[in-house]
Amino acid sequence: MDIYARLKELGLELPPPPPPGGLYKPVKQVGDLLFVSGQGCTREGVPCFTGKVGAERTVEEGQEAARICVMNALSVLHDYLGDLNKVECLVRLQGFVASAEGFNMQPKVIDGASRLLADIWGEDNGVGARTAISAYELPGKITVEIEFIFQLKA
């Protein structure tokens, strides 16, 4: 399966890679693993969603924010690898959700990211281990930030 054809089939287009927000590498390769630094729900460095889920944002808006994080991750991976077809699978996803007091549905928010990755790579390769964590504040007051670990094809 060609990943770019699959993205097109899903009506998706890779955004430009987001500008770095500090001193770090967007992707760090160790062996056949690619560690993708936390990606926020931004487009060209501008937040698409700010505020906390359970107060200013709905679960559905949080899910859309999580999907934007995935697209940014794919963009930095494409920039690093030159070809997303070199990716075998998602290994792990760690999602951070800016949450209002008492909000405890972070897994449902991060399902937005997990569903998109499953739609792209399929259930076997697009779903990995996962953590969904509440955060009181995220950089730039964004609603969701996600970091990823992908494995390259042998």
Coordinates of C-alpha atoms in Angstrom, one line a residue:
M1 CA 0.0 0.0 0.0
D2 CA 1.3 3.4 -1.0
I3 CA 0.9 5.8 2.0
Y4 CA 0.6 8.9 -0.2
A5 CA -2.2 7.3 -2.3
R6 CA -3.9 6.3 1.0
L7 CA -3.7 9.9 2.3
K8 CA -5.1 11.1 -1.0
E9 CA -7.9 8.5 -0.8
L10 CA -8.7 9.9 2.7
G11 CA -8.8 13.4 1.4
L12 CA -5.7 14.4 3.3
E13 CA -2.7 16.4 2.3
L14 CA 0.6 16.8 4.2
P15 CA 1.0 20.2 5.7
P16 CA 4.4 21.9 5.7
P17 CA 6.6 20.8 8.7
P18 CA 5.9 23.0 11.7
P19 CA 8.7 25.3 12.7
P20 CA 10.7 24.1 15.8
G21 CA 9.6 25.5 19.0
G22 CA 12.9 25.1 20.9
L23 CA 16.2 23.4 20.8
Y24 CA 15.4 19.8 19.8
K25 CA 15.3 17.5 16.7
P26 CA 11.9 16.9 15.2
V27 CA 12.9 13.3 14.5
K28 CA 15.6 11.3 16.2
Q29 CA 16.5 7.9 14.8
V30 CA 17.9 5.1 17.0
G31 CA 18.3 1.9 15.0
D32 CA 15.1 1.2 13.2
L33 CA 13.0 3.4 15.5
L34 CA 12.0 7.0 14.8
F35 CA 11.2 9.1 17.8
V36 CA 9.0 12.1 16.7
S37 CA 9.1 15.0 19.1
G38 CA 5.8 16.3 20.5
Q39 CA 3.7 17.7 17.7
G40 CA 1.0 20.3 18.6
C41 CA -2.3 21.1 16.9
T42 CA -0.8 23.9 14.8
R43 CA -0.6 24.8 11.2
E44 CA 2.6 26.6 10.1
G45 CA 3.3 27.3 13.8
V46 CA -0.1 28.9 14.5
P47 CA -2.4 27.1 17.0
C48 CA -5.6 25.7 15.5
F49 CA -7.1 24.8 18.8
T50 CA -6.3 26.5 22.2
G51 CA -8.0 26.0 25.5
K52 CA -8.9 23.0 27.7
V53 CA -11.1 20.1 26.8
G54 CA -14.0 20.1 29.2
A55 CA -14.1 23.9 29.3
E56 CA -13.4 25.9 26.2
R57 CA -13.2 22.8 23.9
T58 CA -15.4 19.8 23.3
V59 CA -14.2 16.2 23.0
E60 CA -14.8 16.3 19.2
E61 CA -12.7 19.5 18.9
G62 CA -10.0 17.7 20.9
Q63 CA -10.2 14.7 18.5
E64 CA -9.7 17.1 15.6
A65 CA -6.7 18.7 17.4
A66 CA -5.3 15.2 17.8
R67 CA -5.7 14.5 14.1
I68 CA -3.8 17.7 13.3
C69 CA -1.0 16.5 15.6
V70 CA -0.8 13.3 13.5
M71 CA -0.6 15.2 10.2
N72 CA 2.2 17.3 11.6
A73 CA 4.1 14.2 12.7
L74 CA 3.7 12.7 9.2
S75 CA 5.0 15.9 7.8
V76 CA 8.2 15.9 9.9
L77 CA 8.6 12.2 9.1
H78 CA 8.3 12.9 5.4
D79 CA 10.8 15.7 5.7
Y80 CA 13.2 13.5 7.6
L81 CA 12.8 10.3 5.5
G82 CA 11.8 11.7 2.1
D83 CA 9.3 8.8 1.8
L84 CA 6.6 7.7 4.3
N85 CA 6.5 4.3 2.6
K86 CA 9.7 3.5 4.6
V87 CA 7.6 3.4 7.8
E88 CA 6.6 -0.1 8.9
C89 CA 4.3 0.8 11.8
L90 CA 3.5 2.9 14.8
V91 CA 5.1 1.6 17.9
R92 CA 3.9 4.1 20.5
L93 CA 1.9 7.2 20.9
Q94 CA 1.8 9.5 23.9
G95 CA -0.9 12.1 24.0
F96 CA -1.2 15.1 26.2
V97 CA -4.6 16.8 26.5
A98 CA -5.0 20.2 28.1
S99 CA -7.9 19.4 30.5
A100 CA -10.3 21.3 32.6
E101 CA -10.6 20.3 36.2
G102 CA -12.7 17.1 36.4
F103 CA -12.3 16.2 32.8
N104 CA -11.2 12.6 32.5
M105 CA -11.9 11.5 28.9
Q106 CA -8.3 12.0 27.6
P107 CA -8.4 8.5 25.9
K108 CA -11.4 9.5 23.9
V109 CA -9.7 12.7 22.7
I110 CA -6.5 10.8 21.7
D111 CA -8.7 8.3 19.9
G112 CA -8.9 11.0 17.1
A113 CA -5.2 10.4 16.5
S114 CA -5.4 6.6 16.9
R115 CA -8.3 6.4 14.4
L116 CA -6.5 8.4 11.8
L117 CA -3.3 6.3 12.1
A118 CA -5.4 3.1 11.8
D119 CA -7.2 4.5 8.8
I120 CA -3.8 5.2 7.1
W121 CA -1.7 2.1 8.0
G122 CA -4.5 -0.3 9.0
E123 CA -5.3 -1.8 12.5
D124 CA -2.1 -3.9 12.6
N125 CA 0.4 -1.3 11.7
G126 CA -1.4 1.9 12.6
V127 CA -2.3 1.1 16.2
G128 CA 0.5 0.8 18.8
A129 CA 0.9 1.1 22.5
R130 CA -0.6 4.3 23.9
T131 CA -0.8 6.7 26.8
A132 CA -3.3 9.6 27.1
I133 CA -2.4 12.1 29.8
S134 CA -4.1 15.1 31.3
A135 CA -2.1 18.3 31.2
Y136 CA -2.9 21.5 33.0
E137 CA -1.2 23.7 30.4
L138 CA 0.5 23.0 27.0
P139 CA 2.9 25.2 25.1
G140 CA 1.1 28.2 23.5
K141 CA -2.1 27.1 25.2
I142 CA -2.7 24.4 22.6
T143 CA -5.3 21.8 23.3
V144 CA -3.4 18.7 22.3
E145 CA 0.3 17.6 21.9
I146 CA 1.4 14.1 20.8
E147 CA 4.7 12.4 20.5
F148 CA 5.3 9.2 18.5
I149 CA 7.6 6.3 18.0
F150 CA 7.5 4.6 14.5
Q151 CA 9.5 1.6 13.2
L152 CA 11.1 1.6 9.8
K153 CA 10.7 -1.3 7.4
A154 CA 13.6 -3.8 7.5

